[in-house]
Short mmCIF file of N, CA and C in Angstrom, two decimals:
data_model
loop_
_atom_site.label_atom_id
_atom_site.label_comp_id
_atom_site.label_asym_id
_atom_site.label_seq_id
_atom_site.Cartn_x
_atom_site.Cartn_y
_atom_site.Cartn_z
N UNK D 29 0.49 16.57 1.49
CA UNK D 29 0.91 16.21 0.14
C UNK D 29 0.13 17.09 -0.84
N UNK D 30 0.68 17.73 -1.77
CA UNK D 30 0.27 18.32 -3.17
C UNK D 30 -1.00 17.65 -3.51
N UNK D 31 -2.01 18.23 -4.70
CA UNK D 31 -2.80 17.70 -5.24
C UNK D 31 -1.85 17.11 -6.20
N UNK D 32 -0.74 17.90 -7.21
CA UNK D 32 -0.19 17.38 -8.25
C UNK D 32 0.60 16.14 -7.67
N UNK D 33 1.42 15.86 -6.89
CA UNK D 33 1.53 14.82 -6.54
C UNK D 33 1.23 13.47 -6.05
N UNK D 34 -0.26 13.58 -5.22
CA UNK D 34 -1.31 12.94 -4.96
C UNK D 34 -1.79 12.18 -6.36
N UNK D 35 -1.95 13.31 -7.56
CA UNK D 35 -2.38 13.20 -8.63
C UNK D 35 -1.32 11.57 -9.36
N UNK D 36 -0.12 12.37 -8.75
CA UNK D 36 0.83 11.33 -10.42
C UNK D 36 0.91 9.76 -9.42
N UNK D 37 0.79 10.00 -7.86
CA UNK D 37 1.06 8.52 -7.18
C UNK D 37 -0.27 7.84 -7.72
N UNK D 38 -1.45 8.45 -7.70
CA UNK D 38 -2.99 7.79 -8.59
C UNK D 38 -2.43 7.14 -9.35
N UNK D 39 -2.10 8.01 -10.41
CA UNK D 39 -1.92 6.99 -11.60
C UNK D 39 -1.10 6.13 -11.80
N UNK D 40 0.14 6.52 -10.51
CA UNK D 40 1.38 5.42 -11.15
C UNK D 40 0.54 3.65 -10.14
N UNK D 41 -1.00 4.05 -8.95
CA UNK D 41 -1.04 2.96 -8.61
C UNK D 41 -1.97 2.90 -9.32
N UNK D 42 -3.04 3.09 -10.41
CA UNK D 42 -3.40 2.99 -11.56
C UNK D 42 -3.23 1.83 -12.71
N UNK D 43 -1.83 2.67 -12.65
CA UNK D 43 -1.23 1.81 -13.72
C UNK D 43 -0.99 0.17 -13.50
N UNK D 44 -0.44 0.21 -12.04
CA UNK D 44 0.36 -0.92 -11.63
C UNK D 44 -1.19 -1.83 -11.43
N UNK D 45 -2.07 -1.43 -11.06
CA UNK D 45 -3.46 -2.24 -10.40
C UNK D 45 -3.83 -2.68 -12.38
N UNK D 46 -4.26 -2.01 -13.30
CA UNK D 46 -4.40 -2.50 -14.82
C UNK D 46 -3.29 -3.37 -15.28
N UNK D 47 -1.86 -3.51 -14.98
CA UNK D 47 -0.65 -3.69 -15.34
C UNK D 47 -1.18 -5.70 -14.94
N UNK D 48 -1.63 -5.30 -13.48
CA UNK D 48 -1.52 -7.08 -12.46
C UNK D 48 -2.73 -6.97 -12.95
N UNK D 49 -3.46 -7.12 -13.98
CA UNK D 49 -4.80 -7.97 -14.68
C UNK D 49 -4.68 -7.76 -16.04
N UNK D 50 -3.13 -7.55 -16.02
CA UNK D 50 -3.52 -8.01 -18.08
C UNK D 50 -2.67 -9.24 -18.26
N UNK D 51 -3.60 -9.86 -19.88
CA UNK D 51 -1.98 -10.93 -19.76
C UNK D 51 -1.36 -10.93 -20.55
N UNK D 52 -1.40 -9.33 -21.34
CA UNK D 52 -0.87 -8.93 -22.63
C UNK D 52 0.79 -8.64 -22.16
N UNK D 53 1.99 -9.16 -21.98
CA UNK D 53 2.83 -9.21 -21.23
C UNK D 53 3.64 -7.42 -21.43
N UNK D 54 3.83 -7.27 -22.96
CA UNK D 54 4.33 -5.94 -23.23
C UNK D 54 3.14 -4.92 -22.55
N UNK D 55 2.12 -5.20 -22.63
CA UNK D 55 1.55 -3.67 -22.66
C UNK D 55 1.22 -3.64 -20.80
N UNK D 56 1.40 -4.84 -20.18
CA UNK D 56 1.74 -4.88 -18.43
C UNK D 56 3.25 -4.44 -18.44
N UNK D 57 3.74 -4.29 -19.21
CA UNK D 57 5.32 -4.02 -19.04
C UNK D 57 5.51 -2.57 -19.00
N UNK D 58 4.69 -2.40 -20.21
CA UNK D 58 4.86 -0.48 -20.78
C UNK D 58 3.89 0.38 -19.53
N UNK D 59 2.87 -0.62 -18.81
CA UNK D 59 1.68 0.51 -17.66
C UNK D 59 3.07 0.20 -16.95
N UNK D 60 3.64 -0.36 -16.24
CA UNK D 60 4.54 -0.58 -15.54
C UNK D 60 5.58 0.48 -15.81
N UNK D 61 6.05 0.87 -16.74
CA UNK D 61 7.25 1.39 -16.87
C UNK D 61 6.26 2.95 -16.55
N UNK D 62 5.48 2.86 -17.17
CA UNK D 62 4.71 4.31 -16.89
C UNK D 62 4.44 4.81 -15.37
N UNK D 63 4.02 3.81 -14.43
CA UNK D 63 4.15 3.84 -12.98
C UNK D 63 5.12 4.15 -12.73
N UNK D 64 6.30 4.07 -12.91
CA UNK D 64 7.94 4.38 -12.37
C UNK D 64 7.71 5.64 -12.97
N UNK D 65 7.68 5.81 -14.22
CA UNK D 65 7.35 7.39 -14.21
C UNK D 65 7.31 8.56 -13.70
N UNK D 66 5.57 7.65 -13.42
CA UNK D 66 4.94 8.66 -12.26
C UNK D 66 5.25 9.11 -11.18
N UNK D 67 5.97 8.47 -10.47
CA UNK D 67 6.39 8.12 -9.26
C UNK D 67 7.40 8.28 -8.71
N UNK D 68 8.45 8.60 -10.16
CA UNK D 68 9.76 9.30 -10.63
C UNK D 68 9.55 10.86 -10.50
N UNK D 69 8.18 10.67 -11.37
CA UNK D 69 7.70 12.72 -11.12
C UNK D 69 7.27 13.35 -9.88
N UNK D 70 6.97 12.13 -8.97
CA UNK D 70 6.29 12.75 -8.09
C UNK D 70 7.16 13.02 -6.98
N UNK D 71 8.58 12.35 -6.89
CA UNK D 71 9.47 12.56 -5.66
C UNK D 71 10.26 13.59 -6.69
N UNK D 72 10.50 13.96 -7.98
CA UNK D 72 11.04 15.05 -8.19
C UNK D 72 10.38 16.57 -7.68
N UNK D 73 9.25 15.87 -7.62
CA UNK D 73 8.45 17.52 -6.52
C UNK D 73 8.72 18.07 -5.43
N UNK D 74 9.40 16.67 -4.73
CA UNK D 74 9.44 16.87 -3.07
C UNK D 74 11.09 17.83 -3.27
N UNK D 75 11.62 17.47 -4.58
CA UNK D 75 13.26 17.77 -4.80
C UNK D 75 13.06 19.43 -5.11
N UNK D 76 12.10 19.97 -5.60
CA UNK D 76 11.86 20.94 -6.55
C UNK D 76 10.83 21.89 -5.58
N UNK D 77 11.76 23.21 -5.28
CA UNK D 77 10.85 23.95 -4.62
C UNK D 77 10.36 25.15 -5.77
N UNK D 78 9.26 25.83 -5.49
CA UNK D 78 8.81 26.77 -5.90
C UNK D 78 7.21 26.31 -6.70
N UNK D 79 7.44 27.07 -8.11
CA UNK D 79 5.99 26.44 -8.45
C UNK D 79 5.93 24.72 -8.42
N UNK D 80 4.25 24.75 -8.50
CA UNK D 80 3.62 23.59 -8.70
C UNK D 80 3.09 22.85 -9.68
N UNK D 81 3.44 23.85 -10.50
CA UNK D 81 3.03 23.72 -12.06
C UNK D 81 4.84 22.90 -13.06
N UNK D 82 4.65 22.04 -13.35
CA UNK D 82 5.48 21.34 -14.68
C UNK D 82 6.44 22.25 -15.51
N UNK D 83 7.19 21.94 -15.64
CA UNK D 83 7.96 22.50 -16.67
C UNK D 83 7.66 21.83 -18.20
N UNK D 84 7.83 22.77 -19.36
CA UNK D 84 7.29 22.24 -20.46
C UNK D 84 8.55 20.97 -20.73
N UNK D 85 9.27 20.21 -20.12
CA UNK D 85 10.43 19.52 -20.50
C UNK D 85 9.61 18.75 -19.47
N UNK D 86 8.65 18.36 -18.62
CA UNK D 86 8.76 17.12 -17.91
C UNK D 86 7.32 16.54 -17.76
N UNK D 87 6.75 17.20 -19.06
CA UNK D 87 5.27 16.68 -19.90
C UNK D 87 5.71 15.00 -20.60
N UNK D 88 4.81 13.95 -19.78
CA UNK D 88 5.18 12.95 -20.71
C UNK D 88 4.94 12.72 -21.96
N UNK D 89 5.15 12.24 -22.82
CA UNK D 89 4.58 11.94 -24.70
C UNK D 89 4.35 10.08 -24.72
N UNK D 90 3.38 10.20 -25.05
CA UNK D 90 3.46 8.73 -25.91
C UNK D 90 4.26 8.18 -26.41
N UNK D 91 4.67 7.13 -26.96
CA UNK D 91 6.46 6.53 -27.25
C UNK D 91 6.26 7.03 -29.11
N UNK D 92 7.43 7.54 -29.26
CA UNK D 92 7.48 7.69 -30.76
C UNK D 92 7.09 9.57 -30.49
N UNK D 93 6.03 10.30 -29.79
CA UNK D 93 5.43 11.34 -29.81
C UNK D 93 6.45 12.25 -29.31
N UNK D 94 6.42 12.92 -29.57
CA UNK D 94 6.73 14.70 -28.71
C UNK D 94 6.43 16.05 -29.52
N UNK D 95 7.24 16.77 -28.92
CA UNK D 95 6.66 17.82 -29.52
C UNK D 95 7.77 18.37 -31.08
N UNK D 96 8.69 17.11 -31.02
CA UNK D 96 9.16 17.51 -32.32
C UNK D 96 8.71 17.58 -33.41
N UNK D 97 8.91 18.36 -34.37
CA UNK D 97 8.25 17.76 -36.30
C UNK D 97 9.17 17.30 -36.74
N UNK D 98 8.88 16.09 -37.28
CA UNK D 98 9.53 15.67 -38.08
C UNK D 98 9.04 16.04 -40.07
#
């Protein structure tokens, strides 16, 4: 397995391990949705041959964030 992929399954079980000890219900909802994410990115690797490096389109943003100006 990749480091970068190794990397995003961390965090998506990360997320999910902070997610099952909060009892803030949205913000266990939002680490949660962020785990699928991750985890979303990380079998798109196994789909995706060549580099190992990200494309600038599959950088996550904070909700509301990107790289647009408004």
């Amino acid at each position: 397995m990749n480091i970068e992929k190794r990397a995003l399954l961390d965090h998506a079980e990360r997320c999910r391990r902070v997610a099952n000890d909060l009892t803030h219900g949205k913000a266990a909802q939002r680490l949660r949705a962020m785990a699928d994410e991750y985890e979303a990115r990380a079998t798109r690797l196994d789909d995706r041959s060549g580099s190992s490096h990200p494309g600038h389109n599959s950088r996550m943003h904070p909700e509301g964030k990107g790289d647009r100006e408004d």
